[in-house]
């Protein structure tokens, strides 16, 4: 929760969906939102790392949050997006079902995750939960999604792709 942007007790977040559930991330981590595009697979990576894309000459690792959270798979459709983020000084894309909106959330409305949520999703990646427009929204700490080793591996793949 300490990494979230605060403006007079407001938290600025991007809300998106996965398997009908609402999630959010700190807007300061988000660089841009892309339409889904072809992803090049990368061997010897965890299953939730889909591969890489070339974005204006930058090779960016892509994580499938459905696989990361062990949610049911879903066909890619016109609403599927890739959110490009900056995590631990690395650009990383996350695949989501749809991006809904950017919200200013009252800081007091962000609570600790109830046990039922934290038992299904790794509690380390949850910054908190809040009710937004009558929908429970899980606010993620993206810096905790990938280990330093996994980020290092993606950066090595990126260097190999750039250097040929």
XYZ file of C-alpha atoms in Angstrom:
164
model
C 0.000 0.000 0.000
C 2.920 2.366 0.600
C 3.866 2.477 -3.117
C 0.460 3.757 -4.229
C 0.092 7.375 -5.380
C -1.572 9.419 -2.659
C -3.192 12.777 -3.280
C -4.978 14.136 -0.222
C -6.000 10.649 0.884
C -6.828 9.484 -2.665
C -5.282 6.506 -4.447
C -5.199 6.589 -8.249
C -5.729 3.087 -9.723
C -6.463 1.393 -13.065
C -9.339 -1.114 -12.759
C -9.442 -4.212 -14.996
C -11.144 -7.608 -15.129
C -9.960 -11.217 -15.012
C -12.504 -14.064 -15.000
C -15.283 -11.660 -14.081
C -13.390 -10.399 -11.029
C -12.250 -6.801 -10.663
C -8.582 -6.064 -10.037
C -6.616 -2.816 -9.977
C -3.038 -1.563 -10.078
C -1.403 1.700 -9.143
C -1.645 4.094 -12.085
C 1.950 5.266 -11.541
C 3.140 1.785 -12.629
C 1.129 1.854 -15.869
C 2.904 3.119 -18.992
C 0.171 2.380 -21.548
C -2.632 -0.007 -22.487
C -2.415 -1.975 -25.757
C -4.833 -3.979 -27.829
C -3.849 -7.651 -27.622
C -1.170 -8.622 -30.148
C 0.873 -11.671 -31.060
C 3.308 -12.787 -28.372
C 6.554 -14.660 -29.100
C 6.990 -17.558 -26.653
C 10.155 -17.815 -24.558
C 11.464 -21.278 -23.619
C 12.365 -22.265 -20.061
C 10.189 -19.675 -18.320
C 7.410 -20.196 -15.778
C 4.057 -21.107 -17.361
C 2.509 -17.730 -16.530
C 5.142 -15.897 -18.615
C 3.551 -15.917 -22.077
C 6.597 -14.583 -23.894
C 7.673 -11.226 -25.298
C 6.450 -8.526 -27.670
C 8.323 -5.872 -29.624
C 6.904 -2.469 -28.733
C 8.491 0.279 -30.825
C 11.883 -1.420 -30.648
C 11.628 -2.429 -26.981
C 11.335 -6.132 -26.130
C 8.826 -6.508 -23.293
C 8.064 -9.637 -21.240
C 4.370 -10.548 -21.030
C 2.705 -12.187 -17.999
C -0.698 -13.885 -18.191
C -2.338 -12.988 -14.881
C -4.991 -15.700 -15.417
C -2.256 -18.335 -15.313
C -0.456 -16.581 -12.467
C -3.629 -16.628 -10.335
C -4.646 -20.092 -11.597
C -7.923 -18.791 -13.068
C -9.864 -20.461 -15.872
C -8.459 -19.812 -19.325
C -10.417 -17.667 -21.735
C -10.295 -16.972 -25.444
C -8.634 -13.741 -26.488
C -11.299 -11.313 -27.734
C -11.739 -7.677 -28.770
C -11.687 -6.535 -25.119
C -8.441 -8.333 -24.175
C -5.674 -5.873 -23.361
C -2.004 -5.818 -22.463
C -1.194 -3.301 -19.737
C 2.421 -2.163 -20.075
C 3.863 -1.516 -16.626
C 7.184 -0.585 -15.068
C 8.131 -2.954 -12.257
C 11.488 -2.877 -10.488
C 13.028 -0.831 -13.341
C 11.801 -3.306 -15.985
C 8.998 -2.894 -18.511
C 6.495 -5.729 -18.237
C 3.158 -6.378 -19.908
C 0.227 -8.056 -18.185
C -2.639 -9.667 -20.092
C -6.098 -8.777 -18.752
C -9.638 -9.492 -19.984
C -10.587 -5.817 -20.173
C -9.599 -2.432 -18.802
C -12.538 -0.635 -17.209
C -11.403 2.762 -15.942
C -9.069 4.865 -13.842
C -10.454 5.584 -10.378
C -9.552 7.912 -7.529
C -10.146 5.778 -4.460
C -10.436 7.175 -0.937
C -7.479 5.779 0.982
C -9.697 4.805 3.923
C -11.691 2.464 1.654
C -8.626 0.307 0.938
C -8.669 -2.574 3.428
C -6.625 -5.680 4.104
C -7.680 -8.651 2.003
C -10.163 -10.959 3.731
C -8.874 -14.463 4.404
C -11.067 -15.941 1.658
C -9.283 -13.738 -0.918
C -5.771 -14.127 0.454
C -6.178 -17.907 0.614
C -6.923 -18.038 -3.140
C -4.420 -15.415 -4.296
C -0.866 -15.089 -3.003
C -1.256 -12.507 -0.238
C 2.148 -10.996 -1.109
C 0.751 -9.547 -4.352
C -2.339 -7.969 -2.753
C -1.995 -4.331 -1.675
C -5.587 -4.353 -0.411
C -9.239 -4.627 -1.412
C -11.911 -1.988 -1.896
C -15.515 -1.766 -2.985
C -15.715 0.259 -6.206
C -19.163 0.813 -7.733
C -20.571 -2.011 -5.586
C -17.906 -4.448 -6.870
C -15.142 -5.906 -4.677
C -11.837 -4.922 -6.300
C -8.478 -6.499 -5.462
C -5.668 -3.937 -5.655
C -2.425 -5.650 -6.670
C 1.170 -4.867 -5.768
C 2.747 -5.620 -9.149
C 6.279 -5.429 -7.775
C 5.551 -8.697 -5.932
C 4.228 -10.641 -8.943
C 7.618 -11.616 -10.359
C 10.650 -12.637 -8.362
C 13.936 -10.847 -8.976
C 15.182 -14.049 -10.657
C 12.235 -14.077 -13.103
C 12.717 -10.398 -13.924
C 16.435 -11.000 -14.485
C 15.576 -13.895 -16.828
C 13.186 -11.695 -18.849
C 15.823 -8.963 -19.103
C 18.343 -11.530 -20.394
C 15.819 -12.702 -23.009
C 15.266 -9.073 -23.986
C 19.018 -8.526 -24.433
C 19.303 -11.683 -26.584
C 16.410 -10.533 -28.804
C 17.915 -7.042 -29.182
C 21.440 -8.313 -29.887
C 20.168 -10.857 -32.379
